[in-house]
Amino acid sequence: MYVLDTNVLIHDPNALLNFEEHDVIIPMTVLEELDSLKSGKQSVAADCRQAIRNIDRVLGDATPKQIEKGVPIVRGKKADPLGRLQILMSTELPDTHSLPEHLNDNKIINTLAALQNRHKSRDIILVSKDINMRLKARGFGVEAQDYHNDQLLDDIDLLPTGYHEFSNSFWDNIEKVETVQREGATEHILRREGALARVNINEFVIDELGFVGKVVDLDETRIVIRDLHQHDLMNEEVWGLVPRDIYQAIALNLLLDPDVHLVNLTGSAGSGKTILALAACIEMTVASKLYKRIIATRSTQGLDEDIGFLPGTEAEKMEPWLGAIVDNLEALHEDDENMTASVDYILSKVPLHFKSMNYIRGRSFQHSLIIIDECQNLTPHQIKTIITRAGNGSKVICLGNLAQIDTPYLSALSSGLTYMTERFKSFRHGAHVHLQGVPRSPLAEFAEANL
């Protein structure tokens, strides 16, 4: 019997459907917390309303006695019900065996302890994203665990990097290859075996001797690698910006590729995520005019708190949060005679819009470049909501550092950025690159290594 905490339903409103044949229990205290958070335009309120609707849909017209006993969870019209959903009323324990009930967390733990006494033959497990809540429950004798359904990896080191590096020559590992010329490009057709068995579409192959190849097609038995010249990649200039290492070069290649509609860039501070994305976006809107506008947004600390307390328009209110965009725009023009005038000129000419996530839900952006900064602070449900806003001819660029998560109840493994990177690794029009990190200064290099 799995008992869900409020933060689990906010993290994933569909959580109650993800426990297969097991029973799911929602304490009355959790319903009260959802009710108190459901009002407003914030993402948390929308997630609460969605969770409440899911609960109502499962319960349907069930009577109070049926709800107390448990209502079968039906996931589809033709699907057999699996598990039961039950609303659990609070049950008081003797004072000597209960936590003080001035906190909702304590009420839930007390209720679980009473439930455990009534069903000694069954496993009662609290599911919560709150580490302290889990510690308190275990200390009180109640089993507790994190919500792992949207956690696709057991170790963050298993997350794809977007490239495969080989020592010495890549071709030393290849027994048979067929090389063809297609539309002015050299492509190598190889058997998908050995080290190549784990590659995904739009990933790169790099060796120490300078070979760079991009996986452009694959099936169960073969793989097609397009030969890219390292010299050309390293000298690709975009809005005055030239890549500083091969990882930035392949990231820039993906950003400029019109056939890649989703690009995830991860890496530590100073690895070049934002400046690469911004330079590529300006190039594709001002110079090549492949897209009509650039939309920049990010998750603000506190999970999209109200921005109304800041003065000005929506763009002016979001500017403090999107300072990294402006900082990198200044960096692109730092060699100009008058940097301030250049930046003001670019902002007046480039269709760059700062948007709050609170007002993205329900919209659709056509022929747009959508930059989502600080993606590591989004849940899988939130990031899905934003990506589905991309309309015809749009491209989404997600930037994030999995070592800097500021949102409560999120870890690197449960972050929306990790979830999306793993989910989209086989998507033909998606790609991911983990930037190794080019130090911005000796100070930054020393801090990364020693602090």
Tab-separated table of C-alpha atoms in Angstrom, residues 27-236:
chain	number	residue	atom	x	y	z
A	27	PRO	CA	-4.524	10.969	3.181
A	28	MET	CA	-7.207	13.590	3.783
A	29	THR	CA	-4.431	15.999	4.858
A	30	VAL	CA	-2.935	15.746	1.341
A	31	LEU	CA	-6.288	16.652	-0.240
A	32	GLU	CA	-6.497	19.670	2.065
A	33	GLU	CA	-3.006	20.795	1.038
A	34	LEU	CA	-3.860	20.399	-2.653
A	35	ASP	CA	-6.998	22.442	-2.093
A	36	SER	CA	-5.042	25.273	-0.444
A	37	LEU	CA	-2.539	25.395	-3.353
A	38	LYS	CA	-4.905	24.998	-6.312
A	39	SER	CA	-5.715	28.708	-6.831
A	40	GLY	CA	-3.590	31.021	-8.969
A	41	LYS	CA	-1.699	31.037	-12.258
A	42	GLN	CA	1.504	29.480	-10.995
A	43	SER	CA	2.709	26.085	-12.228
A	44	VAL	CA	2.183	24.580	-8.766
A	45	ALA	CA	-1.494	25.584	-8.832
A	46	ALA	CA	-1.994	24.084	-12.292
A	47	ASP	CA	-0.343	20.823	-11.183
A	48	CYS	CA	-2.574	20.690	-8.093
A	49	ARG	CA	-5.704	21.139	-10.204
A	50	GLN	CA	-4.562	18.395	-12.578
A	51	ALA	CA	-3.896	16.016	-9.671
A	52	ILE	CA	-7.349	16.748	-8.188
A	53	ARG	CA	-9.005	16.069	-11.557
A	54	ASN	CA	-7.153	12.745	-11.829
A	55	ILE	CA	-8.317	11.725	-8.359
A	56	ASP	CA	-11.896	12.705	-9.189
A	57	ARG	CA	-11.811	10.778	-12.478
A	58	VAL	CA	-10.653	7.578	-10.753
A	59	LEU	CA	-13.192	7.848	-7.921
A	60	GLY	CA	-16.063	8.702	-10.282
A	61	ASP	CA	-19.466	8.005	-8.701
A	62	ALA	CA	-18.114	5.749	-5.955
A	63	THR	CA	-19.975	5.827	-2.625
A	64	PRO	CA	-18.235	6.842	0.632
A	65	LYS	CA	-18.081	3.186	1.697
A	66	GLN	CA	-16.490	2.210	-1.637
A	67	ILE	CA	-13.929	5.039	-1.329
A	68	GLU	CA	-13.085	3.914	2.207
A	69	LYS	CA	-12.603	0.349	0.969
A	70	GLY	CA	-10.783	1.393	-2.213
A	71	VAL	CA	-11.909	2.149	-5.786
A	72	PRO	CA	-10.330	0.111	-8.637
A	73	ILE	CA	-7.930	2.203	-10.739
A	74	VAL	CA	-8.899	1.985	-14.421
A	75	ARG	CA	-6.214	3.452	-16.718
A	76	GLY	CA	-7.979	2.996	-20.060
A	77	LYS	CA	-11.395	2.200	-21.542
A	78	LYS	CA	-10.460	-1.382	-22.400
A	79	ALA	CA	-7.834	-1.883	-19.698
A	80	ASP	CA	-8.437	-4.096	-16.681
A	81	PRO	CA	-8.319	-2.250	-13.344
A	82	LEU	CA	-5.066	-2.592	-11.429
A	83	GLY	CA	-4.769	-1.609	-7.793
A	84	ARG	CA	-7.174	0.513	-5.760
A	85	LEU	CA	-7.350	4.174	-4.784
A	86	GLN	CA	-8.390	4.979	-1.229
A	87	ILE	CA	-8.873	8.267	0.629
A	88	LEU	CA	-7.607	7.866	4.182
A	89	MET	CA	-9.184	9.795	7.047
A	90	SER	CA	-6.959	10.968	9.910
A	91	THR	CA	-6.722	8.557	12.823
A	92	GLU	CA	-5.469	9.694	16.202
A	93	LEU	CA	-3.034	7.653	18.260
A	94	PRO	CA	-2.493	7.767	22.014
A	95	ASP	CA	-0.404	10.770	23.024
A	96	THR	CA	2.504	8.584	24.039
A	97	HIS	CA	2.785	7.100	20.561
A	98	SER	CA	2.147	10.028	18.241
A	99	LEU	CA	3.926	13.091	16.895
A	100	PRO	CA	2.584	16.575	17.738
A	101	GLU	CA	-0.123	17.340	15.155
A	102	HIS	CA	0.610	21.048	14.660
A	103	LEU	CA	2.345	20.095	11.376
A	104	ASN	CA	0.650	18.430	8.408
A	105	ASP	CA	3.653	16.141	7.935
A	106	ASN	CA	3.180	14.840	11.472
A	107	LYS	CA	-0.541	14.264	10.846
A	108	ILE	CA	0.274	12.144	7.792
A	109	ILE	CA	2.902	10.098	9.664
A	110	ASN	CA	0.524	9.516	12.597
A	111	THR	CA	-2.174	8.366	10.176
A	112	LEU	CA	0.253	5.953	8.537
A	113	ALA	CA	1.320	4.549	11.877
A	114	ALA	CA	-2.349	3.856	12.723
A	115	LEU	CA	-2.847	2.260	9.313
A	116	GLN	CA	0.188	0.096	9.918
A	117	ASN	CA	-1.286	-1.143	13.206
A	118	ARG	CA	-4.526	-2.117	11.425
A	119	HIS	CA	-2.797	-3.905	8.507
A	120	LYS	CA	0.191	-5.622	10.098
A	121	SER	CA	0.341	-8.212	7.320
A	122	ARG	CA	0.775	-5.598	4.562
A	123	ASP	CA	3.624	-3.245	3.665
A	124	ILE	CA	2.662	0.410	4.202
A	125	ILE	CA	5.066	2.706	2.326
A	126	LEU	CA	5.091	6.499	2.365
A	127	VAL	CA	6.152	8.034	-0.973
A	128	SER	CA	7.528	11.562	-0.627
A	129	LYS	CA	9.936	13.884	-2.437
A	130	ASP	CA	10.791	15.536	0.900
A	131	ILE	CA	13.948	13.978	2.375
A	132	ASN	CA	13.201	15.268	5.881
A	133	MET	CA	9.663	13.862	5.725
A	134	ARG	CA	11.100	10.456	4.846
A	135	LEU	CA	13.602	10.669	7.711
A	136	LYS	CA	10.870	11.565	10.218
A	137	ALA	CA	8.683	8.697	8.978
A	138	ARG	CA	11.493	6.150	9.288
A	139	GLY	CA	12.363	7.457	12.721
A	140	PHE	CA	8.732	6.872	13.737
A	141	GLY	CA	8.756	3.334	12.348
A	142	VAL	CA	7.052	3.961	8.996
A	143	GLU	CA	8.699	2.798	5.764
A	144	ALA	CA	9.336	5.694	3.344
A	145	GLN	CA	10.893	6.089	-0.113
A	146	ASP	CA	11.373	8.615	-2.893
A	147	TYR	CA	9.162	8.730	-6.004
A	148	HIS	CA	11.169	6.967	-8.714
A	149	ASN	CA	8.655	6.481	-11.533
A	150	ASP	CA	10.036	9.341	-13.649
A	151	GLN	CA	13.625	8.496	-12.740
A	152	LEU	CA	14.929	6.639	-15.789
A	153	LEU	CA	18.514	6.245	-14.546
A	154	ASP	CA	20.063	4.801	-11.395
A	155	ASP	CA	23.290	6.768	-11.821
A	156	ILE	CA	23.718	10.214	-13.380
A	157	ASP	CA	26.978	8.987	-14.963
A	158	LEU	CA	24.838	6.790	-17.231
A	159	LEU	CA	23.280	9.865	-18.861
A	160	PRO	CA	24.316	10.163	-22.542
A	161	THR	CA	26.922	12.830	-23.244
A	162	GLY	CA	26.109	13.166	-26.949
A	163	TYR	CA	29.500	11.884	-28.110
A	164	HIS	CA	31.741	8.832	-27.903
A	165	GLU	CA	35.485	9.387	-27.529
A	166	PHE	CA	38.110	6.900	-28.721
A	167	SER	CA	41.779	6.852	-27.835
A	168	ASN	CA	44.191	6.961	-30.778
A	169	SER	CA	42.315	6.224	-34.046
A	170	PHE	CA	38.619	5.401	-34.190
A	171	TRP	CA	39.241	3.220	-37.232
A	172	ASP	CA	41.461	0.826	-35.242
A	173	ASN	CA	38.222	-0.538	-33.768
A	174	ILE	CA	36.502	-1.065	-37.137
A	175	GLU	CA	36.863	-4.268	-39.168
A	176	LYS	CA	34.636	-3.443	-42.144
A	177	VAL	CA	33.373	-0.157	-43.577
A	178	GLU	CA	31.571	0.978	-46.721
A	179	THR	CA	32.196	4.614	-47.720
A	180	VAL	CA	29.851	6.531	-50.040
A	181	GLN	CA	29.498	10.121	-51.271
A	182	ARG	CA	26.064	11.690	-50.806
A	183	GLU	CA	25.244	15.295	-51.640
A	184	GLY	CA	28.859	16.387	-51.289
A	185	ALA	CA	29.320	14.634	-47.929
A	186	THR	CA	31.313	11.526	-47.077
A	187	GLU	CA	29.378	8.893	-45.157
A	188	HIS	CA	30.639	5.651	-43.648
A	189	ILE	CA	28.315	2.652	-43.270
A	190	LEU	CA	29.387	0.408	-40.380
A	191	ARG	CA	28.046	-2.586	-38.537
A	192	ARG	CA	26.363	-1.701	-35.241
A	193	GLU	CA	28.417	-3.775	-32.864
A	194	GLY	CA	30.936	-3.428	-30.066
A	195	ALA	CA	31.366	0.172	-28.919
A	196	LEU	CA	28.969	1.329	-31.643
A	197	ALA	CA	26.089	-0.726	-30.244
A	198	ARG	CA	25.320	2.032	-27.711
A	199	VAL	CA	25.295	5.048	-30.045
A	200	ASN	CA	22.156	7.069	-30.721
A	201	ILE	CA	21.010	9.243	-33.599
A	202	ASN	CA	22.690	12.695	-33.826
A	203	GLU	CA	25.537	11.656	-31.533
A	204	PHE	CA	29.186	12.184	-32.454
A	205	VAL	CA	32.263	9.988	-32.688
A	206	ILE	CA	35.563	11.669	-31.766
A	207	ASP	CA	39.122	10.317	-31.646
A	208	GLU	CA	42.485	11.715	-30.557
A	209	LEU	CA	43.767	11.979	-34.130
A	210	GLY	CA	41.154	14.516	-35.189
A	211	PHE	CA	38.369	12.395	-36.709
A	212	VAL	CA	34.877	13.704	-36.030
A	213	GLY	CA	31.791	11.871	-37.268
A	214	LYS	CA	28.083	12.410	-36.747
A	215	VAL	CA	25.547	9.576	-36.576
A	216	VAL	CA	22.958	10.490	-39.220
A	217	ASP	CA	21.132	7.164	-39.554
A	218	LEU	CA	20.980	3.790	-37.858
A	219	ASP	CA	18.953	0.625	-37.455
A	220	GLU	CA	19.399	-2.600	-35.488
A	221	THR	CA	22.302	-3.852	-37.597
A	222	ARG	CA	24.049	-0.851	-39.179
A	223	ILE	CA	25.032	2.727	-38.505
A	224	VAL	CA	25.747	5.617	-40.871
A	225	ILE	CA	28.381	8.165	-39.781
A	226	ARG	CA	28.856	11.428	-41.687
A	227	ASP	CA	32.484	12.515	-41.853
A	228	LEU	CA	32.889	16.056	-40.500
A	229	HIS	CA	36.163	17.942	-40.836
A	230	GLN	CA	37.457	19.076	-37.460
A	231	HIS	CA	39.119	22.144	-38.994
A	232	ASP	CA	35.806	23.325	-40.443
A	233	LEU	CA	33.970	22.714	-37.170
A	234	MET	CA	36.542	24.591	-35.093
A	235	ASN	CA	36.536	27.578	-37.478
A	236	GLU	CA	32.750	27.915	-37.766
